[in-house]
mmCIF file of C-alpha atoms in Angstrom:
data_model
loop_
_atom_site.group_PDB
_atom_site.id
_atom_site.type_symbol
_atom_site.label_atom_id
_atom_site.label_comp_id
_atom_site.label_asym_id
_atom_site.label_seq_id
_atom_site.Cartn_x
_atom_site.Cartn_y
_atom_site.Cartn_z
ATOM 1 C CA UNK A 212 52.559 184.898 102.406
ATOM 2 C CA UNK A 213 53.690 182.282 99.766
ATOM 3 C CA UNK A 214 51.330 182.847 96.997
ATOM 4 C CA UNK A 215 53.070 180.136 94.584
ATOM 5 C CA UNK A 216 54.573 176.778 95.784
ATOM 6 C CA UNK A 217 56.593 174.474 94.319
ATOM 7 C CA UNK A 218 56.716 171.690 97.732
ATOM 8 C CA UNK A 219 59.120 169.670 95.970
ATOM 9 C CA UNK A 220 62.540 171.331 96.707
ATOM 10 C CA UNK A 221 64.020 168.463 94.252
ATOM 11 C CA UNK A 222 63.009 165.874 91.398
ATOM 12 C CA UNK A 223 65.373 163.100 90.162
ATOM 13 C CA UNK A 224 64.099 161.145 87.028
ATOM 14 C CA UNK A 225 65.798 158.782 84.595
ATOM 15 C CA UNK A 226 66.596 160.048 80.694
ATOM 16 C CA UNK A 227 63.667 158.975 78.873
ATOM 17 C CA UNK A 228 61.093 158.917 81.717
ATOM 18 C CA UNK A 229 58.569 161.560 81.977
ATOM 19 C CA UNK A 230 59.254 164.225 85.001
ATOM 20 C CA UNK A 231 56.001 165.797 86.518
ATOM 21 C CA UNK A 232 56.777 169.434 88.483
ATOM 22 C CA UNK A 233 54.507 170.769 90.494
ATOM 23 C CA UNK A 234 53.314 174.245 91.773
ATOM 24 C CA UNK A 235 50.426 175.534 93.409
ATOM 25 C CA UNK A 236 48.974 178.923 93.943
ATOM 26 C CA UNK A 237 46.630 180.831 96.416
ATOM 27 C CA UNK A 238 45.463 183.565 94.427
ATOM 28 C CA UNK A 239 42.819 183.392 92.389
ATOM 29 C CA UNK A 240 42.761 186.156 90.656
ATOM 30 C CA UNK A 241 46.230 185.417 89.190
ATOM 31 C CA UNK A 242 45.315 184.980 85.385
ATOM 32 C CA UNK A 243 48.748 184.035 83.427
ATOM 33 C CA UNK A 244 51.420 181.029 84.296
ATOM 34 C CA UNK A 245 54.586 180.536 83.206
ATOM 35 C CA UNK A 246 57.305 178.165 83.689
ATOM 36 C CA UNK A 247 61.022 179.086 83.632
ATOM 37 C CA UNK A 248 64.148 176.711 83.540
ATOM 38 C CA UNK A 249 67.247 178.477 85.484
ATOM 39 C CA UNK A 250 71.201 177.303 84.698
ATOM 40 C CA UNK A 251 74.174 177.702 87.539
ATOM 41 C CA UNK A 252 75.591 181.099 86.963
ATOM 42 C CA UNK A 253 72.664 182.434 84.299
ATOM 43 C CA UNK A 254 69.537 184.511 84.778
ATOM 44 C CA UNK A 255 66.073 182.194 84.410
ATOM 45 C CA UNK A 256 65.102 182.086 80.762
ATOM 46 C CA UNK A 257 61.158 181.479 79.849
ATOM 47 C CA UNK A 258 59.971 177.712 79.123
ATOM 48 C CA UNK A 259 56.337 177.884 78.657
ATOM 49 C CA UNK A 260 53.364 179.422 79.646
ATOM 50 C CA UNK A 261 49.305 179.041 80.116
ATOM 51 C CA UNK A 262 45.910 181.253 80.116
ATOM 52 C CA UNK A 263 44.151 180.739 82.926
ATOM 53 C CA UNK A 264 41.221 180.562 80.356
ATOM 54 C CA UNK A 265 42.992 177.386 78.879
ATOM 55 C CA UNK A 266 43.749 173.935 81.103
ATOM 56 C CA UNK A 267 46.402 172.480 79.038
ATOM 57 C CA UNK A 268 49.262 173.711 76.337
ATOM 58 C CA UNK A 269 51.759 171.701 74.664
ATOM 59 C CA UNK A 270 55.125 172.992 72.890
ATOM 60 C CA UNK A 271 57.159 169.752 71.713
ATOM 61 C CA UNK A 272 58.410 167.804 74.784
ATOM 62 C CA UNK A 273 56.916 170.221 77.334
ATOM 63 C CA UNK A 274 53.532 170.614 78.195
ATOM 64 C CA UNK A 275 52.141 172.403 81.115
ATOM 65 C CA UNK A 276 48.195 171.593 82.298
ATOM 66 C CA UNK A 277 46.205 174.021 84.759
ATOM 67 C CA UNK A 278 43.749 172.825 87.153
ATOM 68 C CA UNK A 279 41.882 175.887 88.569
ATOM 69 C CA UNK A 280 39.660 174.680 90.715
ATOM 70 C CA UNK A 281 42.563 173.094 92.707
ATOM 71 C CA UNK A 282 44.504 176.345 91.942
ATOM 72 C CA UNK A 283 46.999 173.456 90.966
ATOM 73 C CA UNK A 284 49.979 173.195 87.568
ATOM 74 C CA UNK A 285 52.411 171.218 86.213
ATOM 75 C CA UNK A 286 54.968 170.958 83.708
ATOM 76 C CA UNK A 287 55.199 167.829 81.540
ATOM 77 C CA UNK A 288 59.167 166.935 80.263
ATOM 78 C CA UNK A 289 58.857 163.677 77.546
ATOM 79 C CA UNK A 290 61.074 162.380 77.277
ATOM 80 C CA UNK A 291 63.336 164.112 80.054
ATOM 81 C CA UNK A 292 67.021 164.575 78.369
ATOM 82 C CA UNK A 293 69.993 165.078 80.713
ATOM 83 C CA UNK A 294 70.041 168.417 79.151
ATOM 84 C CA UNK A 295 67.125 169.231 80.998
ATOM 85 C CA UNK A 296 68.451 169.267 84.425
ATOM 86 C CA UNK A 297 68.051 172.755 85.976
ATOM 87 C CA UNK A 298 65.898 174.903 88.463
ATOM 88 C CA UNK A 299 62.486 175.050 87.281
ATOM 89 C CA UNK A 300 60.465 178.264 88.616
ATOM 90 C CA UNK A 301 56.961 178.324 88.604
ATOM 91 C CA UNK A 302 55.301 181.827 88.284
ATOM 92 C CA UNK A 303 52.236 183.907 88.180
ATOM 93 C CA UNK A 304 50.865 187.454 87.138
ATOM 94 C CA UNK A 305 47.845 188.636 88.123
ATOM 95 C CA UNK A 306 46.656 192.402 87.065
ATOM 96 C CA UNK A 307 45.727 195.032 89.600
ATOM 97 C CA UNK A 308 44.611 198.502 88.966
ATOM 98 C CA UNK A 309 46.298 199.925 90.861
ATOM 99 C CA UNK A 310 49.967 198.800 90.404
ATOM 100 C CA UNK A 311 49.114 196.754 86.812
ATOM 101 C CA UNK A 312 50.406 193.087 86.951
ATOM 102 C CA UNK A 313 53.697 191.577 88.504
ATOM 103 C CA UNK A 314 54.949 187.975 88.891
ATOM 104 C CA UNK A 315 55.521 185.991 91.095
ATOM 105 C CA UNK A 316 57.541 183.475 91.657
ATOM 106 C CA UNK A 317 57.768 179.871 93.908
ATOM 107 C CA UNK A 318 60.861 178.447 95.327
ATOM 108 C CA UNK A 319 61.871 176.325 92.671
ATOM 109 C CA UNK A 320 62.051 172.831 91.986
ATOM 110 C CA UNK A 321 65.612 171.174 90.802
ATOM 111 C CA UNK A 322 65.038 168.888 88.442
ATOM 112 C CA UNK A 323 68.204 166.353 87.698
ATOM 113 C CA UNK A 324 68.119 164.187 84.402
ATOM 114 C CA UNK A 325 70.267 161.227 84.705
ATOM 115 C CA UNK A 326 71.435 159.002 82.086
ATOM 116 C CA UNK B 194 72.160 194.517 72.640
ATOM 117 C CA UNK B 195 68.625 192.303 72.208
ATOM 118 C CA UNK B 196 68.954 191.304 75.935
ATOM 119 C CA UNK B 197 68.703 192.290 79.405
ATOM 120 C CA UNK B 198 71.717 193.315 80.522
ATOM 121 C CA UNK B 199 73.167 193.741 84.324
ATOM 122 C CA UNK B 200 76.276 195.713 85.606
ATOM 123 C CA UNK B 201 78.575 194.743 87.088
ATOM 124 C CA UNK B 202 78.232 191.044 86.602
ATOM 125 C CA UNK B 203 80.279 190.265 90.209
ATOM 126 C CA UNK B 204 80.436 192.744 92.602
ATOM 127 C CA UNK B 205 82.619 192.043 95.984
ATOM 128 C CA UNK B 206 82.227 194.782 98.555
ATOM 129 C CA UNK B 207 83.195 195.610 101.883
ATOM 130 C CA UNK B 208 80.636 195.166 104.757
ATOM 131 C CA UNK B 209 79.070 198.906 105.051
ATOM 132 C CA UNK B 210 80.177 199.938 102.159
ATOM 133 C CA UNK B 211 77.274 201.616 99.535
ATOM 134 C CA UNK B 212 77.101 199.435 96.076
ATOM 135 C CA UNK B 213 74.667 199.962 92.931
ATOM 136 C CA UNK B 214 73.149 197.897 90.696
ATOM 137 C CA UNK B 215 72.090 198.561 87.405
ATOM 138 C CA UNK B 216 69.724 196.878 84.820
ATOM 139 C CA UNK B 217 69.432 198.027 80.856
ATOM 140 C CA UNK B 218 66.141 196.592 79.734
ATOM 141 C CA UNK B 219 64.919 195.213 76.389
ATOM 142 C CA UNK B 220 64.501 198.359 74.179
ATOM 143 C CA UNK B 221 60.557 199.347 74.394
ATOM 144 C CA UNK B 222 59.532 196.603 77.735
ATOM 145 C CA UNK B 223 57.692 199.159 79.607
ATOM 146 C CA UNK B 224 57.549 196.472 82.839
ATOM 147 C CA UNK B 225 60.932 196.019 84.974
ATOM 148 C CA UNK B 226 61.458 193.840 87.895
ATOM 149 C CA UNK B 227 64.317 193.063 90.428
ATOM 150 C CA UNK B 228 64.519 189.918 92.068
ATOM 151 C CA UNK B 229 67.317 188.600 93.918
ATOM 152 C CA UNK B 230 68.172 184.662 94.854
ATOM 153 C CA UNK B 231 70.179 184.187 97.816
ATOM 154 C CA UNK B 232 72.410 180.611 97.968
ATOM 155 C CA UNK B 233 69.843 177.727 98.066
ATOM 156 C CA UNK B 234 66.540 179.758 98.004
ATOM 157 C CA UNK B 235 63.900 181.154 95.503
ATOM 158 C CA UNK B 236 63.659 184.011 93.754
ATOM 159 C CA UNK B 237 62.741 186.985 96.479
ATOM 160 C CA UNK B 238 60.841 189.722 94.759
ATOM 161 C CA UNK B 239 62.063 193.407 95.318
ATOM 162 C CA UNK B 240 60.531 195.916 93.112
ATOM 163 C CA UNK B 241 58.594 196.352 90.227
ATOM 164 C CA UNK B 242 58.205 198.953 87.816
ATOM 165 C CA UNK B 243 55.730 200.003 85.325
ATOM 166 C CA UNK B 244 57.073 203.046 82.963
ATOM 167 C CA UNK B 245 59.158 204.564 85.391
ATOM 168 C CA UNK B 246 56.770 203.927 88.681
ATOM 169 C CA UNK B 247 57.263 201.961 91.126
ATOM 170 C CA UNK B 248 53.355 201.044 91.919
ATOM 171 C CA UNK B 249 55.155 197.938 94.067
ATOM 172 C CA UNK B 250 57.964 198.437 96.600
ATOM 173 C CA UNK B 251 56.635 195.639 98.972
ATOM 174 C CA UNK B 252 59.544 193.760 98.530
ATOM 175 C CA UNK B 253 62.804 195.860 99.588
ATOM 176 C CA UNK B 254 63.946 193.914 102.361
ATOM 177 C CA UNK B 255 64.695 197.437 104.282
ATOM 178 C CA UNK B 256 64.990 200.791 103.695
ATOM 179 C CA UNK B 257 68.642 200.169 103.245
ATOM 180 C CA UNK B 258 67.475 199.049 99.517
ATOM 181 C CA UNK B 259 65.876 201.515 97.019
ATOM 182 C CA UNK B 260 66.045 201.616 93.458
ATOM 183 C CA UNK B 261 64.974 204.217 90.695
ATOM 184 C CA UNK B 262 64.400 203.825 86.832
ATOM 185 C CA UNK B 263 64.985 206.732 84.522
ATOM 186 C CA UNK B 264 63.267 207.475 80.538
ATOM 187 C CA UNK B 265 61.616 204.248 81.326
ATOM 188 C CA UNK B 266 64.721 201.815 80.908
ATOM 189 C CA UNK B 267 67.926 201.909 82.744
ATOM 190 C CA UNK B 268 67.420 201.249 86.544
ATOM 191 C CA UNK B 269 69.330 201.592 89.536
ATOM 192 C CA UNK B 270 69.228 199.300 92.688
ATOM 193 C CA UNK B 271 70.832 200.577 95.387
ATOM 194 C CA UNK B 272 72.035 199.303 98.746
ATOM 195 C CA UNK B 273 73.071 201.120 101.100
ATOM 196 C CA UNK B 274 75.446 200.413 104.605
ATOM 197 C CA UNK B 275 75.662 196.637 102.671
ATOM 198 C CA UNK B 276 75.073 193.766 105.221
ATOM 199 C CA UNK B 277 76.217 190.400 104.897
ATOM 200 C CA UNK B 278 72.816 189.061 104.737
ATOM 201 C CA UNK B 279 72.575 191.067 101.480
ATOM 202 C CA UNK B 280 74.646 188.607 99.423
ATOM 203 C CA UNK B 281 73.065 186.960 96.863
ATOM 204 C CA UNK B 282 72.581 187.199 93.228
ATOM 205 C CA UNK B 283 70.739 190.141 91.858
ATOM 206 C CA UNK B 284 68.348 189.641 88.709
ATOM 207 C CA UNK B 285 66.423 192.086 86.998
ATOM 208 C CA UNK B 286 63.805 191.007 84.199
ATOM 209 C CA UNK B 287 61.956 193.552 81.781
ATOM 210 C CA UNK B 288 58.424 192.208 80.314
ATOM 211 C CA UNK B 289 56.879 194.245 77.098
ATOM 212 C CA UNK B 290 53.643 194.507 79.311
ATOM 213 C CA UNK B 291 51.197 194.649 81.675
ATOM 214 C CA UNK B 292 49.119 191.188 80.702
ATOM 215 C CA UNK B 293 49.041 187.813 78.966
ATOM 216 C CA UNK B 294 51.391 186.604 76.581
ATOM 217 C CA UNK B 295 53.420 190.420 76.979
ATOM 218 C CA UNK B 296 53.648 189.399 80.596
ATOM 219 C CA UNK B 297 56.499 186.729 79.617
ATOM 220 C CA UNK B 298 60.098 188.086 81.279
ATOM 221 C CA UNK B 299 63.339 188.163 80.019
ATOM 222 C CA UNK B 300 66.205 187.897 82.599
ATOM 223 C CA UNK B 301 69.390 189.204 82.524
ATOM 224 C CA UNK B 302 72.333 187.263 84.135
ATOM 225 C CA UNK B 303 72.434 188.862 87.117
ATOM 226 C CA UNK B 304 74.778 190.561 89.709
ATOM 227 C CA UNK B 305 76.676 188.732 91.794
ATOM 228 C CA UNK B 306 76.929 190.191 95.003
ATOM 229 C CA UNK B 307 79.202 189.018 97.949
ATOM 230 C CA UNK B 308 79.333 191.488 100.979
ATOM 231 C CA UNK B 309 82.613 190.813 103.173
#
C-alpha cells in the first residue's frame, strides 16, 4: 500500500524554467511534509517542508504548496539551476499513539536541469 | 561528528554469508530509521525506532533482517544468510522527534551493500 506517490518517475526542464514535482498521498491523517533532494552516492539531505495546517511555504527559489482536500503537493524550483538536478523524495509523518510518528517516503522523482 | 554516520560505507559479501550494519545517530535524536534503496527504486522503509523501541518493524523484508538500538543511539541492522536480492544501499536517518518541524531527518550516506 503506496501511501505517497510521486507518478512521475522523471522531470526534464530547461535552466531558468520553473520545474513543478509532484506527490500525492492517501493518508489523511499524515500531518507534516517534507521534500528531500538525493545526490549519486550520498544519503538524501532535507529541502523543505510544510504543516498540514499551512497550504503554501516559500524558502528562496523553492516553494512547496499543499492541497489537502486533493491530498495533493508540489515543490516549486525558480529558476531551476543545473545544480539542481537530483532525486527529489517526497515524504510524510503522521503521529500514532501507539508507535509515535514515522515517514514515509514516495518513489522519487529525478529531476534533470539542463543548460 | 555533527552527522549521521554509517559503517562500513561499502560492504561486499559472499551470498549466505551474515553482515551488520551500523548507524551512529545525531547526539540527542531520540527517532532512528533504516531505509534501504535498491538500484532504480525508492526508498523501502525497514524499521523505525523511538528511544530504543522498535514500535514499527513492518518493514523487514524477512525475518532474515533484524536490527537493535542500544542507550538510544548506535543501531545495528543485521542480515542474516545474505541473499542477492538484499543488495542495495542501506540508509539510516535520526530525527530529534516525534512531530512537526523535529520530525525533519538527517541521513547518513549509507551502506553500500553488494551480495555475490
Amino acid at each position: 500500500d503506496q501511501q505517497v506517490k510521486q507518478n512521475s518517475p522523471s522531470l526534464s526542464v530547461q535552466e531558468g524554467r520553473i520545474s513543478i514535482l509532484n506527490c500525492d498521498y492517501t493518508n489523511s491523517m499524515f500531518d507534516y511534509f517534507l521534500w528531500y533532494k538525493k545526490y549519486p552516492a550520498e544519503g538524501p539531505t532535507f529541502l523543505i517542508s510544510i504543516s498540514s495546517i499551512k497550504d503554501k511555504n516559500e524558502d528562496g527559489r523553492f516553494t512547496v504548496f499543499l492541497n489537502k482536500s486533493a491530498k495533493h503537493l508540489s515543490l516549486h524550483i525558480v529558476p531551476s539551476q543545473p545544480g539542481d538536478s537530483a532525486v527529489y523524495f517526497c515524504a510524510a509523518s503522521d503521529w500514532v499513539e501507539t508507535s509515535g510518528s514515522r515517514l514515509t517516503f514516495g518513489e522519487g522523482t529525478q529531476l534533470t536541469v539542463n543548460p | 561528528g555533527a552527522g549521521v554516520s554509517q559503517s562500513p560505507s561499502n560492504k561486499v559479501t559472499e551470498k549466505g554469508k551474515d553482515v551488520e550494519l551500523r548507524c551512529d545517530p545525531i547526539s540527542g535524536h531520540t527517532a532512528l530509521y533504516w531505509y534501504r534503496q535498491r538500484l532504480g527504486q525508492g526508498l523501502e522503509f525497514l524499521i523505525y525506532f523511538q528511544g530504543n523501541s522498535a514500535p514499527d518493524k513492518s518493514g523487514l523484508p524477512s525475518d532474515r533482517f533484524s536490527a537493535e538500538r542500544t542507550g538510544e543511539s548506535v543501531s545495528t541492522l543485521t542480515i542474516q544468510r545474505t541473499q542477492q536480492e538484499d543488495s542495495a544501499v542501506y540508509l539510516c536517518a535520526s530525527s530529534a522527534g516525534p512531530s512537526g518541524m523535529d520530525t525533519e531527518a538527517f541521513f547518513g550516506q549509507g551502506t553500500r551493500l553488494t551480495v555475490v
